[in-house]
Short mmCIF file of C-alpha atoms in Angstrom, two decimals:
data_model
loop_
_atom_site.label_atom_id
_atom_site.label_comp_id
_atom_site.label_asym_id
_atom_site.label_seq_id
_atom_site.Cartn_x
_atom_site.Cartn_y
_atom_site.Cartn_z
CA MET A 138 7.79 113.21 59.01
CA LYS A 139 6.83 110.21 61.15
CA GLN A 140 10.10 110.42 63.07
CA ARG A 141 9.56 114.13 63.68
CA ILE A 142 6.08 113.48 65.06
CA MET A 143 7.49 110.84 67.43
CA VAL A 144 10.15 113.27 68.70
CA VAL A 145 7.57 115.99 69.29
CA ALA A 146 5.34 113.51 71.11
CA LEU A 147 8.23 112.36 73.31
CA LEU A 148 9.12 115.93 74.25
CA ALA A 149 5.49 116.59 75.10
CA VAL A 150 5.44 113.60 77.44
CA ILE A 151 8.69 114.72 79.13
CA ALA A 152 7.31 118.22 79.72
CA SER A 153 3.88 117.04 80.79
CA PRO A 154 2.65 117.51 84.38
CA VAL A 155 1.79 113.80 84.22
CA CYS A 156 5.50 113.17 84.80
CA ALA A 157 5.33 115.04 88.11
CA ALA A 158 5.89 112.95 91.25
CA LYS A 159 6.77 113.18 94.92
CA LEU A 160 9.49 111.04 96.46
CA ARG A 161 10.38 110.72 100.12
CA GLY A 162 13.18 108.84 101.85
CA PRO A 163 16.92 108.78 102.56
CA ALA A 164 19.01 109.80 99.57
CA ARG A 165 22.09 108.24 98.03
CA ILE A 166 24.34 111.12 96.88
CA LEU A 167 25.95 110.37 93.52
CA ASP A 168 27.47 113.80 92.88
CA GLY A 169 26.77 117.43 93.70
CA ASN A 170 23.86 117.47 91.23
CA THR A 171 22.46 113.98 91.46
CA ILE A 172 20.84 111.83 94.14
CA GLU A 173 18.90 108.59 94.19
CA ILE A 174 15.78 107.81 96.20
CA GLU A 175 14.10 104.41 95.91
CA GLN A 176 16.07 103.62 92.72
CA THR A 177 14.91 106.88 91.09
CA LYS A 178 17.78 109.13 90.03
CA ILE A 179 17.03 112.81 90.58
CA ARG A 180 18.89 115.73 89.02
CA LEU A 181 18.63 118.75 91.35
CA SER A 182 17.03 121.39 89.15
CA GLY A 183 18.13 125.00 88.85
CA ILE A 184 21.72 124.40 89.97
CA GLU A 185 25.05 123.33 88.50
CA ALA A 186 27.56 121.73 90.87
CA PRO A 187 31.13 121.01 89.71
CA GLU A 188 31.88 117.68 88.06
CA THR A 189 33.47 115.16 90.45
CA ASP A 190 36.71 115.34 88.45
CA GLN A 191 36.74 119.14 88.50
CA ILE A 192 39.76 120.96 89.91
CA CYS A 193 39.59 124.46 91.42
CA LEU A 194 42.07 126.81 93.09
CA ASP A 195 41.80 127.69 96.78
CA ALA A 196 42.38 131.08 98.41
CA HIS A 197 46.15 130.50 98.21
CA GLY A 198 46.16 129.51 94.53
CA ARG A 199 46.56 125.80 95.25
CA LYS A 200 44.68 123.12 93.32
CA TRP A 201 41.95 121.18 95.14
CA THR A 202 39.32 118.62 94.16
CA CYS A 203 36.31 120.91 94.39
CA GLY A 204 33.97 118.50 92.57
CA VAL A 205 34.56 115.74 95.11
CA ALA A 206 34.30 118.32 97.91
CA ALA A 207 30.90 119.55 96.66
CA ARG A 208 29.59 115.98 96.64
CA ASP A 209 31.00 115.27 100.10
CA GLU A 210 29.56 118.48 101.57
CA LEU A 211 26.13 117.45 100.30
CA ILE A 212 26.60 114.02 101.88
CA LYS A 213 27.52 115.64 105.21
CA HIS A 214 24.59 118.05 105.04
CA SER A 215 22.20 115.22 104.25
CA ASN A 216 23.59 113.16 107.15
CA GLY A 217 21.18 110.27 106.55
CA ARG A 218 18.11 112.46 106.99
CA THR A 219 14.87 112.07 105.03
CA TRP A 220 14.54 113.97 101.76
CA ASP A 221 11.30 115.19 100.16
CA CYS A 222 11.62 115.72 96.42
CA HIS A 223 9.11 117.15 93.96
CA THR A 224 9.99 116.04 90.44
CA LYS A 225 8.71 117.10 87.05
CA GLY A 226 10.07 115.92 83.71
CA VAL A 227 13.43 114.32 82.95
CA ASP A 228 16.76 115.47 81.56
CA GLU A 229 18.72 114.09 78.61
CA TYR A 230 19.99 111.19 80.74
CA TRP A 231 16.49 110.29 81.94
CA ARG A 232 17.08 111.53 85.47
CA SER A 233 14.00 113.07 87.05
CA ARG A 234 14.37 116.82 87.55
CA GLY A 235 13.54 117.79 91.09
CA SER A 236 13.42 120.35 93.85
CA CYS A 237 14.37 118.68 97.12
CA PHE A 238 13.96 119.52 100.79
CA ILE A 239 15.37 118.23 104.07
CA GLU A 240 13.22 119.07 107.06
CA GLY A 241 11.69 121.93 105.06
CA GLU A 242 15.01 123.37 103.87
CA ASP A 243 15.46 123.80 100.11
CA VAL A 244 18.55 121.69 99.37
CA ASN A 245 18.98 123.14 95.87
CA ALA A 246 19.14 126.64 97.39
CA TRP A 247 21.49 125.44 100.14
CA MET A 248 24.00 124.14 97.57
CA VAL A 249 24.14 127.54 95.87
CA ARG A 250 24.08 129.59 99.09
CA SER A 251 26.93 127.50 100.52
CA GLY A 252 29.01 128.03 97.40
CA TRP A 253 28.98 124.40 96.25
CA ALA A 254 26.97 125.04 93.09
CA LEU A 255 26.07 127.87 90.72
CA SER A 256 22.54 128.89 89.85
CA SER A 257 21.14 127.91 86.47
CA GLY A 258 17.62 128.95 87.46
CA PRO A 259 15.89 130.76 90.32
CA TYR A 260 18.75 130.80 92.83
CA VAL A 261 20.78 133.78 91.58
CA ILE A 262 20.34 135.75 94.81
CA TYR A 263 21.95 132.89 96.76
CA GLU A 264 24.85 132.85 94.31
CA VAL A 265 25.42 136.56 94.98
CA VAL A 266 25.49 135.86 98.74
CA ALA A 267 27.99 133.00 98.27
CA SER A 268 30.30 135.12 96.11
CA LYS A 269 30.21 138.02 98.57
CA THR A 270 31.11 135.75 101.49
CA CYS A 271 33.72 133.73 99.52
CA ALA A 272 31.88 130.51 100.37
CA GLY A 273 32.81 127.13 98.89
CA LEU A 274 34.03 127.46 95.31
CA TRP A 275 34.05 131.24 95.69
CA SER A 276 36.94 131.09 98.18
CA GLY A 277 39.33 130.89 95.24
CA ALA A 278 39.15 130.56 91.45
CA PHE A 279 37.26 128.08 89.28
CA VAL A 280 35.63 127.37 85.94
CA ALA A 281 31.84 127.41 85.76
CA PRO A 282 30.64 123.77 85.75
CA TRP A 283 28.95 124.12 82.35
CA ASP A 284 32.27 125.27 80.85
CA TRP A 285 34.45 122.63 82.51
CA ARG A 286 33.94 119.78 80.04
CA ARG A 287 34.54 121.95 76.95
CA ARG A 288 37.20 124.18 78.45
CA ASN A 289 40.02 125.59 76.35
CA LYS A 290 42.64 128.33 76.64
CA GLY A 291 39.92 130.97 76.21
CA THR A 292 37.60 129.68 78.96
CA ILE A 293 36.75 132.33 81.55
CA ILE A 294 37.93 131.72 85.12
CA ILE A 295 35.74 133.17 87.86
CA GLY A 296 35.83 133.30 91.64
CA ALA A 297 37.67 135.40 94.20
CA SER A 298 38.38 139.05 93.45
CA SER A 299 42.07 138.25 92.94
CA VAL A 300 42.58 135.37 90.49
CA PRO A 301 46.17 134.01 90.49
CA VAL A 302 48.23 134.98 87.43
CA ASP A 303 48.94 131.31 86.68
CA ALA A 304 45.27 130.27 86.97
CA GLN A 305 44.98 129.76 83.20
CA GLU A 306 47.73 127.14 83.14
CA LEU A 307 46.67 125.47 86.39
CA LEU A 308 43.01 125.06 85.45
CA LEU A 309 43.12 124.93 81.65
CA GLY A 310 46.35 123.06 80.94
CA SER A 311 45.94 120.08 78.60
CA ALA A 312 47.64 117.69 81.04
CA LEU A 313 45.48 118.69 84.03
CA LEU A 314 43.65 115.37 84.28
CA SER A 315 46.26 112.92 83.09
CA ASP A 316 46.05 111.45 86.60
CA PRO A 317 42.91 110.87 88.69
CA PRO A 318 41.87 113.95 90.73
CA SER A 319 41.25 111.63 93.69
CA SER A 320 42.27 108.10 94.61
CA GLU A 321 38.60 107.09 94.58
CA CYS A 322 37.91 108.50 91.10
CA VAL A 323 39.74 106.01 88.88
CA ILE A 324 37.01 105.11 86.36
CA LYS A 325 37.81 106.44 82.89
CA GLY A 326 35.01 107.95 80.83
CA THR A 327 35.59 108.29 77.08
CA VAL A 328 33.53 109.75 74.25
CA GLY A 329 33.43 107.87 70.94
CA ARG A 330 33.28 109.38 67.47
CA ASN A 331 29.53 108.96 67.47
CA GLY A 332 29.24 110.78 70.79
CA GLU A 333 28.59 107.62 72.79
CA ARG A 334 29.79 107.82 76.39
CA ILE A 335 31.61 104.71 77.63
CA TYR A 336 33.29 104.11 80.98
CA HIS A 337 36.20 101.75 81.63
CA LEU A 338 37.08 100.13 84.96
CA PRO A 339 40.64 99.41 86.12
CA GLY A 340 41.62 95.99 84.80
CA GLN A 341 39.53 96.17 81.65
CA LEU A 342 41.33 95.51 78.38
CA SER A 343 41.79 99.05 77.05
CA TYR A 344 41.95 100.89 80.39
CA GLU A 345 45.71 101.54 80.48
CA LYS A 346 45.80 102.70 76.85
CA LEU A 347 43.27 105.52 77.25
CA ASP A 348 44.58 109.10 77.04
CA MET A 349 42.67 111.16 79.59
CA THR A 350 44.01 114.49 78.32
CA LYS A 351 41.84 114.32 75.19
CA PRO A 352 38.85 116.72 75.08
CA GLY A 353 35.67 115.21 76.50
CA GLU A 354 37.36 112.46 78.52
CA ARG A 355 36.73 112.48 82.28
CA TRP A 356 37.40 110.63 85.50
CA LEU A 357 34.42 109.17 87.38
CA CYS A 358 34.13 108.12 91.00
CA SER A 359 31.60 105.28 90.82
CA GLU A 360 29.64 103.20 88.33
CA ALA A 361 26.42 104.66 89.76
CA GLU A 362 27.65 108.17 89.05
CA ALA A 363 28.77 107.17 85.55
CA GLU A 364 25.44 105.60 84.63
CA ALA A 365 23.46 108.50 86.12
CA ASN A 366 25.36 110.85 83.81
CA GLY A 367 24.73 108.89 80.64
CA TRP A 368 27.79 106.61 80.44
CA ARG A 369 27.61 102.89 79.73
CA LYS A 370 30.15 100.26 80.75
CA ALA A 371 32.68 99.09 78.17
CA ALA A 372 32.10 95.54 76.98
CA ARG A 373 35.63 94.49 77.96
#
């Protein structure tokens, strides 16, 4: 009973307006969902960008690193400008949830409208626009970001009106991520039996032995990204 009361109290604190804050300054882009301002990690609320290790298909049915592209497009759009973020509450990895603006423009909405993220909240109309104009991810075929980590042979592939016949094998094959999706994304993230997320750097003891085709394993592009998404560094 005591433990239950503590959990309820913690959830109340997380949801409380007391947790609301305003942050202003240049942003460090960690991935298409996550930024950092003044050492505060912020999860852009209401959107789901692809994971940095996510692979999509382009208009010609060719594989491309859409997760890295989404992050890089956000970096280019930010272009060192000042961000204004309004945060309220935190997510399961203790990132502040926020709506962010650059010179008055809603960045969360821009990510969805430009096709670099899907809506998981109030931005559905922008997602419709992106799909109609074949912007970003919508130029080809892809897996919804929330399905990517637990994908299997039955996972739905969405995107352009004409999905390639071999899309299932290209995007859902078990060996898809045996190699890094990008030369910069060489950190290995593994999930233990107890659900603990651990990342391994090249040169660490068990790095070469890890099988990245196992469900739940993923490639990461930086330690900052790994830690922002709930991974901790392997002891050796």
